[in-house]
Amino acid sequence: MVMHMLRSVIGLLLLAQASTAGAVLSIEIIGAGEHRVPVAVVPFGGDAMLAQTINEVVAGDLQRSGLFRLVDTAGKSPHELSEVSYPDWHSRGAEALAIGTVTVLPNNRIEARFRLLDVVKQTELAGQAVSANNDQARAIGHRIADLIYEKLTGDKGVFSTRIAYVNRQGQKYRLIVADSDGYNEHVVLERSEPIMSPAWSPDGSHLAYASFETGHAVVYIQSLYTNQRMAVADFRGSNSAPAWSPDGKQLAVVLTRDGSSQIYLIRPDGSGARRITFNGSINTEPNFSPDGKFLLFTSDRGGSPQIYRMPVEGGQEQRITFGAGNNFSPRHSPDGKSFVFAHFGNGRFYIATQDFQTGQMSLLTEGGWEKKPSFAPNGKIILFASEGRGRGILATVSGDGRVKQHMYTQSGDAREPVWGPNL
Amino acid sequence: MKKLVISVVLVNLLVACASEKPKETATAPVSTASKPVVAAAPQSAPSPAPAPFTQDDPLKTPEKFPLLAKRSVYYPLDSSVVQDADKPVVEAHARYLSERSNRKVRLEGNCDERGSNEYNLALGQRRADGVMKMLELGGARASQIESVSYGEEKPKSSGHDEAAWAQNRRTDLIYAR
């Protein structure tokens, strides 16, 4: 039989100064998807240590998505197609089965060869060899989980993507980049003054953020490859709320240099600042539509903080959230059909979405101290800041509100999370 | 007498607010940091001026100058208007700055946590800028004042209740040593 396998090589961001902060301690999953696919992930063969790590990552990713039910493998561990007894797995209730082996290559790399099998149809859904440096076993696991997720749900997986957030511990503020499950943390910046509003460049190579290290909020852009950074907006007053245009050629930022908080467009090298809002009220938290033509933003021009929309090149500014309560922090969904935001009502913050077409608002959470939502690149999961056990934590909710996750970091408060792009 | 001065200042403040129009701003290079854009505010209240502060720095004798001893003003939710109760405080600091041109003050606007971080950063800046305008109208020079915001990033009191929030909605006046 001819081995038909795709190959993929993982090229991860090589973060300069790869210092590791406290890892995620525990992840709580609340709720489950309406239809969960029963899938068995058999312990991989080959190098036992690596296999265990990869298996744990794959199983963890699938479970946390809320879309899969892990079937007990009952000690069975086929590694090759020829060893698989389909009726056996069928009787166990599995609809899909993942098998594989891990090998250490001579050049300090590791390779996992895996197959995803359809137990019902008794066919192979996917087969791939995934390789990476020998310290990136988790990355291999995420990649395999992505492939399984995509084959079984039809949507692109986001387990291999990264998130950024700020960890506050006493007077210490750390800008952190981590895997989507919170592991593999890297400290991008550490300061004794606040850091706010990290924003990923569309290609995932840079973070823009606001740092107070010089005594007021200044917008910086920092390379995740070289750690080099530059001040992009450092005018009098506050410089903040950076948002990248989808083509990465400009940023929307909020400056108070002319009085009140206004939105400006500026190039990533800091040149060409151009004001685009002219309302005397607060205008902040700009976010580009996926086609780059519109901005969502927060303004209190109507008497309370609400979401507004305007063409990037200027024109009619339209209020798009109404009703009781205040609304903040809008972000477009990747398909541009809806947006997510933080809704404040009855003394609580909720994560909510609203459809552009219908204007219908849906609350996705039960409320609490929930802020700063952002979509995963596939639009299926929303990351936000929440609270648990008296600390700021990271949390996610599925787009339909059914599956929630609370991610507890080891120490300090997690704030200002934002989901990064596909790489 | 004091009442008169304050009301004149208030009228000036209103005039300044009414004349504050958003200006089209030309493209500017990044590095131009602090060029205060202060509306040509009418100068402070006409005489009769109150008696000058004593020779010694009044900031160092808080028992004699209780208004100057207050270095924070507080706000209701989502407001950036200096409350009547705090106006004499800001007025006293304006007078102090106008009489001591070598002194500099930094205004730090803060907010409670009932808003997004970025909205609160904007609101805190509006609070600090509001105090800055009052100081300038009271005779302080723009070059003596720096106004910044920390939004909800530096709460004086942690906790999710009104008592904590009330402490956190404020502008601090911090004098350079």
Coordinates of C-alpha atoms in Angstrom, one line a residue:
Chain A
M1 CA 0.0 0.0 0.0
V2 CA 1.3 3.4 -0.9
M3 CA 1.7 5.8 2.0
H4 CA -0.1 8.9 1.0
M5 CA 0.8 11.5 3.5
L6 CA 0.9 15.3 3.3
R7 CA 3.8 16.9 5.0
S8 CA 3.8 20.1 7.0
V9 CA 6.6 21.8 8.8
I10 CA 5.8 24.1 11.6
G11 CA 7.7 27.4 11.5
L12 CA 6.9 29.1 14.7
L13 CA 7.5 32.6 15.7
L14 CA 11.0 32.7 17.2
L15 CA 10.5 35.1 20.0
A16 CA 13.6 36.9 21.0
Q17 CA 14.1 36.8 24.7
A18 CA 12.0 33.7 25.1
S19 CA 11.5 34.2 28.8
T20 CA 8.7 32.2 30.2
A21 CA 6.2 33.5 32.6
G22 CA 3.9 31.5 34.9
A23 CA 2.1 28.9 32.9
V24 CA -1.6 28.4 32.9
L25 CA -2.6 26.5 35.9
S26 CA -6.0 25.2 35.0
I27 CA -8.7 25.5 32.4
E28 CA -12.4 25.0 33.3
I29 CA -14.9 24.1 30.6
I30 CA -18.5 25.0 31.1
G31 CA -21.2 23.7 28.8
A32 CA -20.9 21.8 25.5
G33 CA -21.9 22.1 21.9
E34 CA -25.2 20.9 20.7
H35 CA -23.8 18.0 18.7
R36 CA -20.4 16.7 19.9
V37 CA -18.5 14.4 17.6
P38 CA -17.3 11.3 19.4
V39 CA -13.7 10.9 18.6
A40 CA -11.0 8.6 19.9
V41 CA -7.4 9.8 20.1
V42 CA -5.2 6.8 20.6
P43 CA -1.9 7.3 22.4
F44 CA 0.7 7.8 19.7
G45 CA 3.5 5.3 19.3
G46 CA 7.2 6.1 19.2
D47 CA 9.0 8.4 21.7
A48 CA 6.9 8.0 24.8
M49 CA 7.5 11.4 26.4
L50 CA 6.8 13.3 23.2
A51 CA 3.9 11.2 22.3
Q52 CA 2.3 11.9 25.7
T53 CA 2.7 15.6 25.3
I54 CA 1.3 15.6 21.8
N55 CA -1.6 13.4 22.8
E56 CA -2.5 15.6 25.8
V57 CA -2.4 18.7 23.6
V58 CA -4.6 17.2 20.9
A59 CA -7.1 15.8 23.4
G60 CA -7.2 19.1 25.4
D61 CA -7.7 21.2 22.3
L62 CA -10.6 19.1 21.0
Q63 CA -12.2 18.9 24.4
R64 CA -12.0 22.6 25.1
S65 CA -13.7 23.4 21.8
G66 CA -16.8 21.8 23.2
L67 CA -17.5 20.2 19.8
F68 CA -16.0 16.8 20.5
R69 CA -16.5 14.0 23.0
L70 CA -13.4 12.0 23.7
V71 CA -14.1 8.3 23.5
D72 CA -12.2 6.0 26.0
T73 CA -9.5 4.1 24.1
A74 CA -9.6 1.2 26.7
G75 CA -5.9 0.5 26.4
K76 CA -6.1 -0.2 22.7
S77 CA -3.3 1.5 20.8
P78 CA -3.1 0.8 17.1
H79 CA -0.5 3.0 15.4
E80 CA -0.8 1.8 11.8
L81 CA -3.8 1.5 9.6
S82 CA -3.3 -2.3 9.4
E83 CA -3.8 -2.5 13.2
V84 CA -7.2 -0.8 13.2
S85 CA -10.3 -2.8 13.8
Y86 CA -13.1 -0.5 12.7
P87 CA -16.0 -2.5 14.2
D88 CA -14.2 -2.4 17.5
W89 CA -14.1 1.4 17.5
H90 CA -17.6 1.6 16.1
S91 CA -19.0 -0.5 19.0
R92 CA -17.2 1.9 21.4
G93 CA -19.2 4.8 19.9
A94 CA -16.4 6.5 18.1
E95 CA -17.1 8.1 14.8
A96 CA -13.6 9.2 14.2
L97 CA -10.2 7.8 15.2
A98 CA -6.8 9.5 15.3
I99 CA -3.7 7.3 15.3
G100 CA 0.0 8.1 14.9
T101 CA 3.6 7.8 15.8
V102 CA 6.3 10.2 16.9
T103 CA 9.9 10.0 15.9
V104 CA 13.0 12.0 16.8
L105 CA 14.8 13.0 13.6
P106 CA 18.7 13.3 13.6
N107 CA 18.6 17.1 13.1
N108 CA 17.0 17.9 16.5
R109 CA 13.6 17.8 15.0
I110 CA 10.6 15.7 15.7
E111 CA 8.1 14.3 13.4
A112 CA 4.6 13.1 14.1
R113 CA 2.8 11.0 11.4
F114 CA -0.8 10.7 12.0
R115 CA -4.0 9.6 10.4
L116 CA -7.6 10.6 11.0
L117 CA -10.0 7.7 10.2
D118 CA -13.8 7.7 9.6
V119 CA -14.9 4.8 11.7
V120 CA -18.4 4.7 10.2
K121 CA -17.3 4.8 6.5
Q122 CA -14.1 3.0 7.3
T123 CA -12.0 5.5 5.3
E124 CA -9.1 7.7 5.9
L125 CA -10.1 11.4 6.3
A126 CA -6.6 12.8 6.6
G127 CA -3.0 11.7 6.8
Q128 CA -0.1 14.0 7.5
A129 CA 3.4 14.2 8.8
V130 CA 4.0 17.2 10.9
S131 CA 7.5 18.2 12.0
A132 CA 9.0 20.8 14.2
N133 CA 12.0 21.6 16.4
N134 CA 12.3 19.2 19.3
D135 CA 11.1 21.8 21.8
Q136 CA 7.9 22.3 20.0
A137 CA 5.9 19.1 20.7
R138 CA 3.0 21.2 21.8
A139 CA 3.0 23.0 18.5
I140 CA 2.7 19.7 16.7
G141 CA -0.2 18.8 18.9
H142 CA -2.0 22.0 18.1
R143 CA -1.4 21.4 14.4
I144 CA -2.9 17.9 14.5
A145 CA -5.8 19.2 16.5
D146 CA -6.4 21.9 13.9
L147 CA -6.5 19.3 11.1
I148 CA -8.9 17.1 13.0
Y149 CA -11.1 20.1 13.8
E150 CA -11.2 21.2 10.2
K151 CA -11.9 17.7 8.9
L152 CA -14.7 17.1 11.3
T153 CA -16.4 20.5 11.6
G154 CA -15.6 22.1 8.2
D155 CA -14.2 25.2 9.9
K156 CA -10.6 26.1 10.1
G157 CA -9.0 25.3 13.5
V158 CA -7.4 28.0 15.6
F159 CA -5.5 25.9 18.1
S160 CA -2.1 26.9 16.4
T161 CA -2.9 30.6 16.7
R162 CA -1.6 32.8 19.5
I163 CA -3.1 35.3 21.9
A164 CA -1.7 38.4 23.6
Y165 CA -2.7 39.8 26.9
V166 CA -1.4 41.9 29.8
N167 CA -0.5 40.3 33.1
R168 CA -0.6 42.7 36.1
Q169 CA 1.0 41.6 39.3
G170 CA 1.3 44.3 41.9
Q171 CA 3.3 47.1 40.2
K172 CA 4.5 44.8 37.5
Y173 CA 2.9 44.8 34.1
R174 CA 3.9 42.2 31.5
L175 CA 2.8 42.0 27.9
I176 CA 2.5 38.3 27.1
V177 CA 2.1 36.3 24.0
A178 CA 1.0 32.7 24.4
D179 CA -0.5 29.7 22.5
S180 CA -4.3 29.8 22.2
D181 CA -4.6 27.5 25.2
G182 CA -2.6 29.9 27.4
Y183 CA 0.5 27.7 27.5
N184 CA 4.0 28.5 26.1
E185 CA 4.0 32.1 27.4
H186 CA 6.6 34.6 26.3
V187 CA 7.1 38.0 27.9
V188 CA 7.2 40.6 25.2
L189 CA 7.6 43.6 27.5
E190 CA 7.8 44.1 31.2
R191 CA 7.3 47.5 32.8
S192 CA 6.4 49.0 36.2
E193 CA 3.8 51.2 34.6
P194 CA 0.5 50.0 32.9
I195 CA 0.5 48.5 29.5
M196 CA -2.8 48.5 27.5
S197 CA -4.6 47.5 24.3
P198 CA -2.2 45.1 22.5
A199 CA -3.1 44.8 18.8
W200 CA -1.7 42.2 16.4
S201 CA -0.5 43.2 13.0
P202 CA -2.4 41.3 10.3
D203 CA 0.6 39.1 9.6
G204 CA 1.2 38.3 13.3
S205 CA 4.7 39.7 13.2
H206 CA 4.2 42.8 15.4
L207 CA 2.2 44.0 18.3
A208 CA 1.0 47.6 18.7
Y209 CA 0.2 48.6 22.3
A210 CA 0.0 51.6 24.7
S211 CA 2.5 51.8 27.4
F212 CA 2.7 54.4 30.3
E213 CA 6.4 54.0 30.9
T214 CA 7.2 57.6 30.2
G215 CA 4.4 58.9 32.4
H216 CA 1.6 59.0 29.9
A217 CA 0.1 56.6 27.3
V218 CA 2.3 56.3 24.2
V219 CA 1.6 53.9 21.3
Y220 CA 4.5 51.6 20.4
I221 CA 4.9 48.9 17.7
Q222 CA 7.2 46.0 18.6
S223 CA 8.5 43.2 16.4
L224 CA 7.9 39.8 17.8
Y225 CA 10.9 38.5 15.9
T226 CA 13.6 41.0 16.9
N227 CA 11.9 42.7 19.9
Q228 CA 12.8 46.0 18.4
R229 CA 10.2 48.7 18.9
M230 CA 9.4 52.3 18.2
A231 CA 7.0 54.9 19.4
V232 CA 4.4 55.5 16.8
A233 CA 2.3 58.1 18.5
D234 CA 3.8 60.2 21.4
F235 CA 1.9 63.4 21.5
R236 CA 0.8 65.4 24.5
G237 CA -2.0 63.8 26.5
S238 CA -3.0 60.2 25.8
N239 CA -2.0 58.1 22.8
S240 CA -3.8 54.8 22.7
A241 CA -6.2 52.3 21.2
P242 CA -4.1 51.2 18.2
A243 CA -6.0 49.2 15.5
W244 CA -4.4 47.8 12.4
S245 CA -5.9 48.2 8.9
P246 CA -6.3 44.7 7.3
D247 CA -3.5 45.5 4.8
G248 CA -1.2 46.5 7.7
K249 CA -0.4 49.8 6.0
Q250 CA -2.0 52.1 8.6
L251 CA -3.2 52.2 12.1
A252 CA -6.1 53.9 13.7
V253 CA -5.1 55.4 17.0
V254 CA -6.8 57.7 19.5
L255 CA -5.0 60.9 20.4
T256 CA -6.0 63.7 22.8
R257 CA -3.5 66.2 21.4
D258 CA -6.2 68.4 20.0
G259 CA -8.4 68.4 23.1
S260 CA -10.8 65.5 23.4
S261 CA -10.2 61.9 22.4
Q262 CA -10.2 61.7 18.6
I263 CA -9.5 59.0 16.1
Y264 CA -6.5 59.4 13.7
L265 CA -5.0 57.3 11.0
I266 CA -1.3 57.0 11.1
R267 CA 1.4 55.0 9.3
P268 CA 3.2 52.2 11.2
D269 CA 6.3 54.3 11.0
G270 CA 4.6 57.1 12.9
S271 CA 4.2 59.4 9.9
G272 CA 1.2 61.0 8.3
A273 CA -1.2 61.4 11.3
R274 CA -4.6 62.4 10.0
R275 CA -7.6 63.2 12.1
I276 CA -10.8 61.5 11.0
T277 CA -13.4 62.2 13.8
F278 CA -14.4 65.8 14.6
N279 CA -16.9 65.4 17.4
G280 CA -16.1 67.1 20.7
S281 CA -17.1 64.0 22.7
I282 CA -15.0 60.8 23.4
N283 CA -14.2 58.8 20.3
T284 CA -12.2 55.7 21.0
E285 CA -11.6 51.9 20.4
P286 CA -11.5 52.0 16.6
N287 CA -11.7 48.7 14.8
F288 CA -11.4 48.1 11.0
S289 CA -13.9 46.1 9.0
P290 CA -12.3 43.1 7.3
D291 CA -12.6 44.9 3.9
G292 CA -10.8 47.9 5.4
K293 CA -13.6 50.3 4.5
F294 CA -15.3 51.0 7.8
L295 CA -14.5 51.6 11.4
L296 CA -16.5 50.7 14.5
F297 CA -15.7 52.8 17.5
T298 CA -17.1 53.8 20.9
S299 CA -18.4 57.3 21.5
D300 CA -20.4 59.1 24.2
R301 CA -21.7 61.8 21.9
G302 CA -25.2 60.7 22.4
G303 CA -24.9 61.0 26.2
S304 CA -23.8 57.5 27.0
P305 CA -21.0 55.2 25.6
Q306 CA -22.3 53.4 22.5
I307 CA -21.0 51.8 19.3
Y308 CA -20.8 53.9 16.1
R309 CA -19.7 53.1 12.6
M310 CA -18.1 55.3 10.0
P311 CA -16.4 55.0 6.6
V312 CA -12.6 55.1 7.1
E313 CA -12.3 57.8 4.5
G314 CA -14.8 60.0 6.4
G315 CA -18.5 60.5 6.0
Q316 CA -21.7 59.6 7.9
E317 CA -21.1 58.4 11.4
Q318 CA -23.9 56.2 12.5
R319 CA -24.9 55.0 15.9
I320 CA -25.6 51.3 15.8
T321 CA -26.3 50.2 19.4
F322 CA -29.4 51.4 21.2
G323 CA -31.5 50.4 24.2
A324 CA -30.7 50.4 27.8
G325 CA -27.1 50.1 29.1
N326 CA -23.7 51.2 27.7
N327 CA -21.7 49.4 25.0
F328 CA -17.9 49.3 24.5
S329 CA -15.0 47.7 22.7
P330 CA -16.5 46.7 19.3
R331 CA -14.7 44.3 17.0
H332 CA -15.8 43.0 13.6
S333 CA -16.3 39.3 13.1
P334 CA -13.9 37.8 10.5
D335 CA -16.7 37.5 8.0
G336 CA -17.7 41.1 8.6
K337 CA -21.4 40.3 9.2
S338 CA -21.5 41.0 12.9
F339 CA -19.5 42.5 15.7
V340 CA -18.7 41.6 19.3
F341 CA -18.6 44.1 22.1
A342 CA -18.9 44.5 25.9
H343 CA -22.3 45.4 27.1
F344 CA -22.8 47.1 30.5
G345 CA -26.2 46.8 32.1
N346 CA -27.7 46.4 35.5
G347 CA -24.3 46.7 37.1
R348 CA -22.7 43.9 35.1
F349 CA -20.6 43.5 32.0
Y350 CA -21.7 41.0 29.3
I351 CA -20.1 39.8 26.1
A352 CA -22.6 40.4 23.3
T353 CA -22.7 40.2 19.5
Q354 CA -24.9 42.1 17.1
D355 CA -25.8 41.3 13.5
F356 CA -25.2 44.2 11.1
Q357 CA -28.2 43.3 8.9
T358 CA -30.8 42.7 11.6
G359 CA -29.4 44.9 14.4
Q360 CA -30.3 42.1 16.7
M361 CA -28.1 42.0 19.9
S362 CA -27.4 38.6 21.6
L363 CA -25.9 38.3 25.0
L364 CA -23.4 35.3 25.0
T365 CA -22.6 35.3 28.7
E366 CA -24.4 35.5 32.0
G367 CA -22.7 38.6 33.0
G368 CA -20.0 39.6 35.5
W369 CA -16.9 41.5 34.9
E370 CA -16.4 40.6 31.3
K371 CA -14.6 42.9 28.9
K372 CA -12.5 43.3 25.8
P373 CA -13.8 40.6 23.5
S374 CA -12.0 39.5 20.3
F375 CA -12.8 36.8 17.7
A376 CA -10.6 33.8 16.9
P377 CA -9.6 34.0 13.3
N378 CA -12.3 31.4 12.4
G379 CA -15.0 33.5 14.0
K380 CA -16.2 30.6 16.1
I381 CA -14.7 31.5 19.5
I382 CA -14.5 34.8 21.4
L383 CA -11.7 35.5 23.8
F384 CA -12.4 38.0 26.6
A385 CA -11.2 39.2 30.0
S386 CA -13.2 38.0 33.0
E387 CA -12.8 37.4 36.7
G388 CA -12.6 34.3 38.8
R389 CA -11.4 33.5 42.3
G390 CA -10.9 37.2 42.8
R391 CA -8.5 37.6 39.9
G392 CA -8.5 38.8 36.3
I393 CA -8.6 35.7 34.1
L394 CA -8.9 34.9 30.4
A395 CA -12.1 33.3 29.2
T396 CA -13.6 32.2 25.9
V397 CA -17.1 31.6 24.7
S398 CA -18.3 29.9 21.5
G399 CA -20.1 32.1 19.1
D400 CA -23.4 30.5 20.0
G401 CA -22.8 31.0 23.7
R402 CA -22.9 27.3 24.5
V403 CA -19.3 26.5 25.4
K404 CA -17.3 28.6 27.9
Q405 CA -13.8 28.3 29.2
H406 CA -12.0 29.9 32.1
M407 CA -8.2 30.0 31.9
Y408 CA -6.5 30.6 35.2
T409 CA -3.0 31.8 35.0
Q410 CA -0.6 31.1 37.8
S411 CA -0.5 34.5 39.3
G412 CA -1.6 38.1 38.8
D413 CA -4.4 39.5 36.8
A414 CA -4.9 38.7 33.2
R415 CA -6.2 41.7 31.3
E416 CA -6.7 43.1 27.8
P417 CA -6.6 39.8 25.8
V418 CA -6.6 39.8 22.1
W419 CA -6.6 36.8 19.7
G420 CA -3.9 36.8 17.0
P421 CA -4.3 36.0 13.3
N422 CA -3.7 32.8 11.5
L423 CA 0.0 32.5 10.6
Chain B
M1 CA -15.1 88.6 47.5
K2 CA -14.0 85.1 46.9
K3 CA -17.4 84.3 45.6
L4 CA -17.1 87.0 43.0
V5 CA -13.8 85.8 41.8
I6 CA -15.1 82.3 41.4
S7 CA -18.1 83.3 39.5
V8 CA -16.1 85.4 37.1
V9 CA -13.9 82.4 36.5
L10 CA -16.9 80.3 35.9
V11 CA -18.2 82.7 33.2
N12 CA -14.9 82.5 31.6
L13 CA -14.9 78.8 31.7
L14 CA -18.3 78.7 30.0
V15 CA -17.0 81.0 27.3
A16 CA -14.0 78.9 26.8
C17 CA -16.1 75.7 26.5
A18 CA -18.5 77.3 24.0
S19 CA -15.7 78.4 21.8
E20 CA -14.0 75.0 21.8
K21 CA -14.5 73.8 18.3
P22 CA -12.8 70.8 16.8
K23 CA -10.0 71.9 14.6
E24 CA -8.8 70.3 11.4
T25 CA -5.3 69.3 12.2
A26 CA -2.6 69.1 9.7
T27 CA -0.3 66.1 9.4
A28 CA 2.5 66.4 11.9
P29 CA 5.6 64.4 12.5
V30 CA 5.5 62.0 15.3
S31 CA 8.2 63.4 17.5
T32 CA 6.6 66.8 18.1
A33 CA 5.7 65.9 21.6
S34 CA 4.2 68.6 23.7
K35 CA 3.0 71.7 22.1
P36 CA 0.1 72.8 24.2
V37 CA -2.9 73.8 22.2
V38 CA -4.6 76.1 24.6
A39 CA -7.5 78.2 23.4
A40 CA -6.7 81.8 23.9
A41 CA -8.4 81.9 27.2
P42 CA -9.4 85.1 28.8
Q43 CA -6.9 85.9 31.5
S44 CA -7.9 85.3 35.1
A45 CA -10.2 87.2 37.2
P46 CA -9.6 91.0 37.4
S47 CA -8.5 92.6 40.6
P48 CA -9.1 93.1 43.4
A49 CA -6.8 90.2 43.9
P50 CA -6.8 88.3 47.1
A51 CA -3.8 88.7 49.4
P52 CA -0.8 86.8 48.1
F53 CA 0.3 83.6 49.8
T54 CA 2.8 84.0 52.5
Q55 CA 6.5 83.9 51.9
D56 CA 6.8 80.3 52.9
D57 CA 5.5 77.7 50.5
P58 CA 1.9 77.2 51.5
L59 CA 2.0 73.7 50.2
K60 CA 4.2 72.9 53.2
T61 CA 1.8 74.3 55.7
P62 CA -1.3 72.4 55.1
E63 CA -2.9 73.4 58.4
K64 CA -2.9 77.1 57.2
F65 CA -4.1 76.3 53.7
P66 CA -6.6 73.6 53.9
L67 CA -7.8 74.1 50.3
L68 CA -4.2 73.7 48.9
A69 CA -3.8 70.7 51.1
K70 CA -6.5 68.9 49.1
R71 CA -4.8 67.3 46.0
S72 CA -7.7 65.4 44.6
V73 CA -11.1 66.3 43.1
Y74 CA -13.8 63.7 42.7
Y75 CA -16.5 63.1 40.2
P76 CA -19.9 61.4 39.8
L77 CA -20.1 58.4 37.4
D78 CA -19.1 59.2 33.8
S79 CA -18.8 62.9 34.6
S80 CA -15.7 65.1 34.0
V81 CA -17.2 68.3 35.5
V82 CA -15.5 69.6 38.6
Q83 CA -18.1 69.6 41.3
D84 CA -19.1 72.7 43.1
A85 CA -17.6 71.4 46.3
D86 CA -14.2 71.0 44.7
K87 CA -14.2 74.3 42.8
P88 CA -12.6 76.3 45.6
V89 CA -9.8 73.7 45.8
V90 CA -9.0 74.0 42.1
E91 CA -9.3 77.8 42.4
A92 CA -6.8 77.8 45.3
H93 CA -4.3 75.8 43.3
A94 CA -4.8 78.1 40.3
R95 CA -4.0 81.1 42.5
Y96 CA -1.0 79.3 43.9
L97 CA 0.4 78.5 40.5
S98 CA -0.3 82.0 39.2
E99 CA 1.8 83.4 42.0
R100 CA 4.6 80.9 41.7
S101 CA 5.5 80.5 38.1
N102 CA 8.4 78.2 38.9
R103 CA 6.0 75.5 40.3
K104 CA 4.7 72.8 38.1
V105 CA 1.8 70.5 38.6
R106 CA 0.9 67.2 37.0
L107 CA -2.8 66.3 36.7
E108 CA -3.6 62.6 36.7
G109 CA -7.2 61.7 35.7
N110 CA -8.6 58.4 37.0
C111 CA -11.8 56.4 36.6
D112 CA -13.7 53.6 38.2
E113 CA -13.8 50.4 36.3
R114 CA -17.3 50.7 34.9
G115 CA -16.3 51.2 31.3
S116 CA -13.8 49.8 28.9
N117 CA -10.1 50.5 29.6
E118 CA -9.8 52.7 26.6
Y119 CA -13.1 54.6 27.3
N120 CA -11.8 55.2 30.8
L121 CA -8.5 56.4 29.5
A122 CA -10.4 59.0 27.4
L123 CA -12.7 59.9 30.3
G124 CA -9.7 60.3 32.7
Q125 CA -8.0 62.6 30.2
R126 CA -11.1 64.7 29.9
R127 CA -11.2 64.9 33.7
A128 CA -7.5 66.0 33.9
D129 CA -8.0 68.4 31.0
G130 CA -11.0 70.0 32.7
V131 CA -9.0 70.7 35.8
M132 CA -6.2 72.0 33.6
K133 CA -8.6 74.5 31.9
M134 CA -9.8 75.7 35.3
L135 CA -6.2 76.2 36.5
E136 CA -5.4 78.2 33.4
L137 CA -8.5 80.3 33.7
G138 CA -7.5 80.9 37.3
G139 CA -4.1 82.3 36.2
A140 CA -1.8 79.3 35.9
R141 CA 0.3 79.1 32.8
A142 CA 0.0 76.3 30.3
S143 CA 3.7 75.6 30.7
Q144 CA 3.2 74.9 34.4
I145 CA 0.7 72.1 33.8
E146 CA 0.8 68.6 32.4
S147 CA -2.3 66.5 32.2
V148 CA -2.4 62.8 31.7
S149 CA -4.8 59.9 32.2
Y150 CA -4.5 56.5 33.8
G151 CA -8.1 55.5 33.1
E152 CA -8.9 52.6 35.3
E153 CA -5.4 51.3 35.4
K154 CA -4.4 52.8 38.8
P155 CA -7.3 52.5 41.2
K156 CA -6.8 54.0 44.6
S157 CA -9.2 51.5 46.0
S158 CA -9.8 48.0 44.6
G159 CA -13.2 46.4 44.9
H160 CA -16.4 46.4 42.9
D161 CA -18.6 48.7 45.1
E162 CA -19.6 52.3 45.1
A163 CA -17.3 53.2 48.0
A164 CA -14.3 52.0 46.0
W165 CA -15.5 53.5 42.7
A166 CA -16.1 56.9 44.3
Q167 CA -12.5 56.9 45.5
N168 CA -11.3 56.1 42.0
R169 CA -13.2 58.7 40.0
R170 CA -10.8 61.6 40.5
T171 CA -8.1 63.9 39.3
D172 CA -5.0 64.1 41.4
L173 CA -2.9 67.3 41.5
I174 CA 0.7 66.3 41.9
Y175 CA 3.4 69.0 42.3
A176 CA 6.8 68.4 41.0
R177 CA 9.4 68.7 43.8

